[in-house]
Short mmCIF file of C-alpha atoms in Angstrom, two decimals:
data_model
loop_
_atom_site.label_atom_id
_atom_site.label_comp_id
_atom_site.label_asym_id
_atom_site.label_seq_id
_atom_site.Cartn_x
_atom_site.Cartn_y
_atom_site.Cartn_z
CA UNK A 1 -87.91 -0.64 10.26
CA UNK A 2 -86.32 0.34 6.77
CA UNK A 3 -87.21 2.04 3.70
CA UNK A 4 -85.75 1.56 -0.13
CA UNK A 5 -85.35 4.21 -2.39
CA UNK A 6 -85.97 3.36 -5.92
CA UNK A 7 -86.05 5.12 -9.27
CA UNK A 8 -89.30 7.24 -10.15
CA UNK A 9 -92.56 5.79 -11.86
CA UNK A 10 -91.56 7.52 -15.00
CA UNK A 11 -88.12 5.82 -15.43
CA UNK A 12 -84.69 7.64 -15.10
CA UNK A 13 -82.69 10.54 -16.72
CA UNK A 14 -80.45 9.43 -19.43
CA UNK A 15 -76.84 8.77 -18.27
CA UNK A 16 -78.27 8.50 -14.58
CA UNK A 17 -77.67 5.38 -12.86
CA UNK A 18 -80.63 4.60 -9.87
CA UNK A 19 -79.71 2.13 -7.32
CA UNK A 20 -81.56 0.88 -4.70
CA UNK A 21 -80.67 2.46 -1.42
CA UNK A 22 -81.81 1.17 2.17
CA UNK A 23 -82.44 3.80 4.84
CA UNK A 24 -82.22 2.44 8.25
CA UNK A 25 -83.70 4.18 11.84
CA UNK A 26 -81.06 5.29 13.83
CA UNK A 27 -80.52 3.16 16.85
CA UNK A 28 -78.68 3.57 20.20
CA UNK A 29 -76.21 1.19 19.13
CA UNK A 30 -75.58 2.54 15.81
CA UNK A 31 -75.31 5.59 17.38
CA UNK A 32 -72.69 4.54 19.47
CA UNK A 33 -70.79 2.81 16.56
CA UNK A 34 -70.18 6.01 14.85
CA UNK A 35 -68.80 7.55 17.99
CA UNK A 36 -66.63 5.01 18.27
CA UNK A 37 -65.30 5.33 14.59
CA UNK A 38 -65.25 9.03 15.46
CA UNK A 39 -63.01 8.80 18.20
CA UNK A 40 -60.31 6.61 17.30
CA UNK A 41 -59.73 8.49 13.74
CA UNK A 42 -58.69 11.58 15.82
CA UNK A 43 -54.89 12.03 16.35
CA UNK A 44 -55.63 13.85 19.70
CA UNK A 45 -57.46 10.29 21.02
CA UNK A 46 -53.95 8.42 20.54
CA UNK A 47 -51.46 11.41 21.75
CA UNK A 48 -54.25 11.66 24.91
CA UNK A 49 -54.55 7.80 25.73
CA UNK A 50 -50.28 7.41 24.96
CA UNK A 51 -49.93 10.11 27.80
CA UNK A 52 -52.33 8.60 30.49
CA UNK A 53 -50.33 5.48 30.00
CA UNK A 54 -46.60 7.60 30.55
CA UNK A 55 -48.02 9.52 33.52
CA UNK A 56 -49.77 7.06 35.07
CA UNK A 57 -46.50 4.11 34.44
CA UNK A 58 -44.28 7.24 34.89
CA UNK A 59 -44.98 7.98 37.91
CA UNK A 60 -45.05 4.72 39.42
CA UNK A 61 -41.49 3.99 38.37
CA UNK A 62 -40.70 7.20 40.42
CA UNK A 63 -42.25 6.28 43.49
CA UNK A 64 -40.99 2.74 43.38
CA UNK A 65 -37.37 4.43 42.71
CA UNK A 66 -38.11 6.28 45.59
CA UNK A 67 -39.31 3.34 47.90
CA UNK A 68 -36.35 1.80 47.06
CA UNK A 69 -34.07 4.66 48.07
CA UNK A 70 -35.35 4.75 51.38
CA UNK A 71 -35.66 0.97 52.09
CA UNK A 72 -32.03 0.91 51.91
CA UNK A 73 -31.76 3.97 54.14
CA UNK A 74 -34.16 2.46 56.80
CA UNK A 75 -32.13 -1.03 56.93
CA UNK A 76 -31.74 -1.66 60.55
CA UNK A 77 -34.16 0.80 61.55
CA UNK A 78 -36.47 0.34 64.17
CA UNK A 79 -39.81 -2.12 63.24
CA UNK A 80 -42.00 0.59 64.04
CA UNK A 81 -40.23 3.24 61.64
CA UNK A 82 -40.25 0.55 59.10
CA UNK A 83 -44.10 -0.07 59.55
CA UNK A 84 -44.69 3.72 59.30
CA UNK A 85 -42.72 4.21 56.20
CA UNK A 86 -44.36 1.11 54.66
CA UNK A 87 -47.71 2.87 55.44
CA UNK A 88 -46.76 5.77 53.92
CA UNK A 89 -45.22 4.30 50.25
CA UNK A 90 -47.23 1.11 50.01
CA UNK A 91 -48.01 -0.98 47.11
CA UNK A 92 -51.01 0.49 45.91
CA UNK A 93 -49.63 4.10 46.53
CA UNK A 94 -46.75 3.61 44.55
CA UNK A 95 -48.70 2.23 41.58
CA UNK A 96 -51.47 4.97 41.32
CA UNK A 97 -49.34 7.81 41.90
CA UNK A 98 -49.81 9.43 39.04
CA UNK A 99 -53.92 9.48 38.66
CA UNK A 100 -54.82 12.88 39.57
CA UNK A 101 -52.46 14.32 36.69
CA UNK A 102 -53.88 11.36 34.96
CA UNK A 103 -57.34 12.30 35.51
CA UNK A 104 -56.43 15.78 34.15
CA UNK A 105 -55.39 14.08 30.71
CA UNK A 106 -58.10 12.03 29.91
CA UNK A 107 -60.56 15.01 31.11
CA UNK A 108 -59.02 16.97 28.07
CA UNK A 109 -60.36 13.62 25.66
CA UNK A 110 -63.25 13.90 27.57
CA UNK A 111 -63.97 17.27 26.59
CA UNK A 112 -62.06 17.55 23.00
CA UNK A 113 -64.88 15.02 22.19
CA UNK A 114 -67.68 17.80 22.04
CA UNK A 115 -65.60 20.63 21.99
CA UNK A 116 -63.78 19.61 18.56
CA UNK A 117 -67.13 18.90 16.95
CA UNK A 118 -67.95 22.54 17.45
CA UNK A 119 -64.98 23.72 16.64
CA UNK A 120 -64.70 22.11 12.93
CA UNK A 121 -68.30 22.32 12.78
CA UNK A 122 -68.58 18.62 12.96
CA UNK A 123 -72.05 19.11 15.20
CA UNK A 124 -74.31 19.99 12.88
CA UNK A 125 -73.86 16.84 10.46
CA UNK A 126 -73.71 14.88 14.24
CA UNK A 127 -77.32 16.53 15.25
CA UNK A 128 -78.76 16.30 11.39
CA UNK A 129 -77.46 12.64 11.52
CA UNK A 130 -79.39 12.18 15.40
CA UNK A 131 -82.25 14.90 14.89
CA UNK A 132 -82.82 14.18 19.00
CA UNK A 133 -79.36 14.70 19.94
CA UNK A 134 -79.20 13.49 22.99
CA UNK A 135 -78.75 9.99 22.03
CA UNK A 136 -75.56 11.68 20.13
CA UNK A 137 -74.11 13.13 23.47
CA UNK A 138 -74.69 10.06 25.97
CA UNK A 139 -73.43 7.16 22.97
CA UNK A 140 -70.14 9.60 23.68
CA UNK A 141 -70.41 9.31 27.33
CA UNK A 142 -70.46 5.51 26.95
CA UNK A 143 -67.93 5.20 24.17
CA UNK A 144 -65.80 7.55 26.82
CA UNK A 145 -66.36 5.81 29.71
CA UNK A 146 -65.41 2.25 28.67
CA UNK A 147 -62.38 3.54 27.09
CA UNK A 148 -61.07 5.21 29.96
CA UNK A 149 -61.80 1.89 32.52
CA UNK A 150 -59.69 -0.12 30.07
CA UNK A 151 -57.18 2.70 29.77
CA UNK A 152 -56.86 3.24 33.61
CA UNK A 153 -57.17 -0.70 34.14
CA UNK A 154 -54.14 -1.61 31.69
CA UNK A 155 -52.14 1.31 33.03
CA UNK A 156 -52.88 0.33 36.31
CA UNK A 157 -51.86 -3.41 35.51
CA UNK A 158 -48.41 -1.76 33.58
CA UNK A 159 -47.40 -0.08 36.79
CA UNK A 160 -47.78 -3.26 38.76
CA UNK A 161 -45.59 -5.16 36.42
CA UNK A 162 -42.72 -2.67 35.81
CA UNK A 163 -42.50 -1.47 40.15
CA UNK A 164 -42.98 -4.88 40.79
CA UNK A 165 -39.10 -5.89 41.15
CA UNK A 166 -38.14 -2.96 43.15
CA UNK A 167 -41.70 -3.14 45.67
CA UNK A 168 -40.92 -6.85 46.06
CA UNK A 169 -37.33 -6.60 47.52
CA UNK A 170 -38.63 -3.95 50.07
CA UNK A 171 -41.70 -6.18 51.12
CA UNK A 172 -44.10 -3.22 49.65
CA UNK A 173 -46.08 -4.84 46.62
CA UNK A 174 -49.76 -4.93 46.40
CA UNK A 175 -51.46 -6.98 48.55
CA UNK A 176 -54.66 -8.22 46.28
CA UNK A 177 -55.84 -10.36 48.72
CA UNK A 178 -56.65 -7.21 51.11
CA UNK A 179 -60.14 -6.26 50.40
CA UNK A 180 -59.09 -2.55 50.98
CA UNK A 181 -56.45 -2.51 48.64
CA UNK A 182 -58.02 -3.74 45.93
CA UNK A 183 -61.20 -1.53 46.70
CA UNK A 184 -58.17 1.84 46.70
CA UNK A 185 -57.19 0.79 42.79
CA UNK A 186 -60.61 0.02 41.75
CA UNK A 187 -61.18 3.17 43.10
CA UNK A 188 -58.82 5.29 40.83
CA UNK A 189 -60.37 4.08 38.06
CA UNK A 190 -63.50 4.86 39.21
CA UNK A 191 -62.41 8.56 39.66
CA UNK A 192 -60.53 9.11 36.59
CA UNK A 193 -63.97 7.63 34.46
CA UNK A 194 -66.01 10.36 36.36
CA UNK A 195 -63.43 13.21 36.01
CA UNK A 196 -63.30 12.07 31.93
CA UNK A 197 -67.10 12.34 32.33
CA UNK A 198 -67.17 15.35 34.27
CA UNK A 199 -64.94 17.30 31.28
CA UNK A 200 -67.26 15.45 28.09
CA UNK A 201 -70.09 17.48 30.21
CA UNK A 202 -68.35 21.04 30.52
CA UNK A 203 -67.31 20.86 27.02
CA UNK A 204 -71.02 20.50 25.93
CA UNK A 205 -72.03 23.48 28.37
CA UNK A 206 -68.89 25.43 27.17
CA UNK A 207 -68.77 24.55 23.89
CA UNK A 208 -65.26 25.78 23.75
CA UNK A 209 -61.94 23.79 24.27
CA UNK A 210 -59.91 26.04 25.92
CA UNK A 211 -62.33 27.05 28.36
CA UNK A 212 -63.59 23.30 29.08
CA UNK A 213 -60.08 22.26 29.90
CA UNK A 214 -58.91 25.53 31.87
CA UNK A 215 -62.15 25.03 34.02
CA UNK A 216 -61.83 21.56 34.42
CA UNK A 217 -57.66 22.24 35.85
CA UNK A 218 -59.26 25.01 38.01
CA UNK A 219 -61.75 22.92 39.63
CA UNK A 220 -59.97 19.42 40.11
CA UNK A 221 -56.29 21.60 40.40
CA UNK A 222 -56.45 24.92 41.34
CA UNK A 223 -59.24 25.45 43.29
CA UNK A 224 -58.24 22.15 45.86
CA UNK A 225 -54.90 23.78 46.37
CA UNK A 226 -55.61 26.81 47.45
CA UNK A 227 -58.16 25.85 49.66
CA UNK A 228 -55.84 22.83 51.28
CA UNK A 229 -53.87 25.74 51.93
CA UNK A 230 -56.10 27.98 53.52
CA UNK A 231 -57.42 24.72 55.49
CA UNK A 232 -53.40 24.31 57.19
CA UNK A 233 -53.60 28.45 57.75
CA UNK A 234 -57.07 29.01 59.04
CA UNK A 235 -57.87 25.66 61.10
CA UNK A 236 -59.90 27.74 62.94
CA UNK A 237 -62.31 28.55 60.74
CA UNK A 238 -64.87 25.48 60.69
CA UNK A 239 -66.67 26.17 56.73
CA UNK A 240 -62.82 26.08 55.10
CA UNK A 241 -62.60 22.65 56.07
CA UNK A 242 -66.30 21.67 55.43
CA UNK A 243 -65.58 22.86 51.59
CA UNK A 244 -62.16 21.16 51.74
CA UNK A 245 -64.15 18.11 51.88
CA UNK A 246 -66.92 18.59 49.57
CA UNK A 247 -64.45 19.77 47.04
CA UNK A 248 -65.10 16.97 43.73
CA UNK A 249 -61.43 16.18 43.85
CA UNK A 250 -60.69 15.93 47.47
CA UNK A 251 -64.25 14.19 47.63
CA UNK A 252 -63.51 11.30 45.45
CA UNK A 253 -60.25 11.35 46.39
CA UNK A 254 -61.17 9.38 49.34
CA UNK A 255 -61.74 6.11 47.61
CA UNK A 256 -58.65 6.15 46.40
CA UNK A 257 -55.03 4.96 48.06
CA UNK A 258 -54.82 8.98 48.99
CA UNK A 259 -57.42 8.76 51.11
CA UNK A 260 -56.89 10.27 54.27
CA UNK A 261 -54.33 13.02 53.13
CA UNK A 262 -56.06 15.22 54.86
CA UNK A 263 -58.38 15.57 58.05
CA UNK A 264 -61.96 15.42 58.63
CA UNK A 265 -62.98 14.21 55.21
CA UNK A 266 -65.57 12.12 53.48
CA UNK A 267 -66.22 8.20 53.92
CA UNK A 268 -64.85 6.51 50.54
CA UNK A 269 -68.28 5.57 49.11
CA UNK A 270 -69.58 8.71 49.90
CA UNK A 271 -67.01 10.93 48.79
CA UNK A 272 -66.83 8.99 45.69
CA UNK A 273 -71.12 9.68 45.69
CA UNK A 274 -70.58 13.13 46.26
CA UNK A 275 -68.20 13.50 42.78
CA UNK A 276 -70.67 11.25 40.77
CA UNK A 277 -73.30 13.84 41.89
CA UNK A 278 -71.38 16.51 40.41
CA UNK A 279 -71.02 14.69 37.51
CA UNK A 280 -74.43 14.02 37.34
CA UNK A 281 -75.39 17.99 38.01
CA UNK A 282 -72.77 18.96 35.12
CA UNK A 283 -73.83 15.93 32.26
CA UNK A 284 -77.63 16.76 32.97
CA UNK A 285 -77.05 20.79 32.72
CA UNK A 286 -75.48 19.59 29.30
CA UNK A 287 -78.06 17.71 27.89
CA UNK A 288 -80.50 20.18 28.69
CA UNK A 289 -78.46 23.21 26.75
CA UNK A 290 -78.12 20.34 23.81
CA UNK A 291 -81.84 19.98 23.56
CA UNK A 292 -82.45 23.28 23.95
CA UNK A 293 -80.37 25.31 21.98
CA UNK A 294 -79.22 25.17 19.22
CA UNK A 295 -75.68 24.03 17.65
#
């Protein structure tokens, strides 16, 4: 439905031009147009998606230097050791290495998204433009979401190219026709969409960058390392390794080629469940304090 704004019954002003003007309803999809134009004419979207694509491509070159370092080390070794090591710096290892710090970058788009509206100010013409907000908030959950599959995907795809030479020559590339393989890198992008996610919620709970992105480091950095390291020093103590494993990092973790790091942890699907839960918890919490309260 539309309306058209015309001049008055009684004519107009002299020197005053009236054109006709057509008012449309404000859609989902319209809404989501204009957070897509919002997003890409930020200079922090382009510095933030450039970076993913150097950690995550970074990285991978390192490990694949790395693999290839100690293939020619372990020439004439026994088969066994060989197997081992192979298990240890495989294909789909070496190409994801970098998505946790990964994850950590595009969780500061996620959140700069929200948290730079309310910063400039930006909000208020947002929520006068989408008078129910929450359309607002979830067209940027969408808009964030498919950017960051096709930014993990291509990265992803970039690593396999460039490691490619090196993994081939030590019998380490990625074997796509192994079901579990391709299940490890689908996972990574997968987590790095629901850590993104996760941060676009805090920010709209926080309302403050700094503190979105210093909460989000604590919880999928800080916080996972010093448990891990209580886990190794208090084995004994059966809780530290039941919140080892429920931690939203190790937890979705598991779906990915890291799996396993550590003992006693989560199936794949459901640790991956257990971080969408969390992601869930946090995005819901945010729509609620958008719809309550105001900007």
């Amino acid at each position: 439905m539309s309306a058209t704004v015309t001049a008055p019954a009684g004519g107009s002003a002299p020197g005053m031009t009236m054109e006709k003007t057509t008012v449309r309803n404000v859609t989902f999809v319209r809404v989501l147009r204009s957070e897509w134009i919002k997003l890409w004419s930020l200079r922090s979207t382009w510095w933030t998606l450039g970076s993913t694509v150097v950690v995550i491509v970074g990285f991978a070159l390192m490990m694949a230097l790395i693999v290839q370092l100690v293939g020619n080390e372990m020439e004439g070794a026994a088969p066994e050791d060989q197997a081992a090591m192979g298990g240890m710096l495989g294909g789909t290892m070496v190409v994801s290495a970098g998505f946790e710090m990964a994850a950590l970058v595009v969780a500061v788009l996620g959140a700069l998204m929200i948290t730079g509206e309310y910063s400039t100010g930006m909000i208020r013409s947002t929520f006068a433009a989408v008078p129910s907000r929450l359309p607002a908030f979830f067209g940027k959950a969408v808009v964030l979401a498919l950017v960051t599959v096709v930014l993990v995907t291509v990265s992803l795809a970039l690593s396999w190219l460039v490691t490619y030479p090196m993994l081939s020559s030590n019998d380490a590339t990625v074997d796509f026709g192994d079901n579990g393989q391709v299940r490890s890198l689908l996972g990574v992008v997968l987590y790095v969409t629901l850590v993104a996610l996760f941060a676009l919620g805090l920010g709209a709970l926080l309302r403050h960058t700094a503190g979105a992105i210093f909460t989000v480091v604590a919880i999928f950095l800080v916080i996972p390392t010093i448990v891990q390291i209580a886990t190794f020093g208090a084995s004994q103590l059966e809780w530290v390794g039941t919140v080892n494993k429920l931690l939203p990092s190790v937890a979705g973790a598991q779906i990915t080629p890291n799996a396993g790091a550590f003992p006693d942890v989560l199936d794949p699907w459901v640790g991956i469940s257990v971080l969408a839960g969390y992601t869930v918890v946090v995005l819901t919490g945010a729509a609620m304090r958008l719809k309550l309260q105001d900007a």
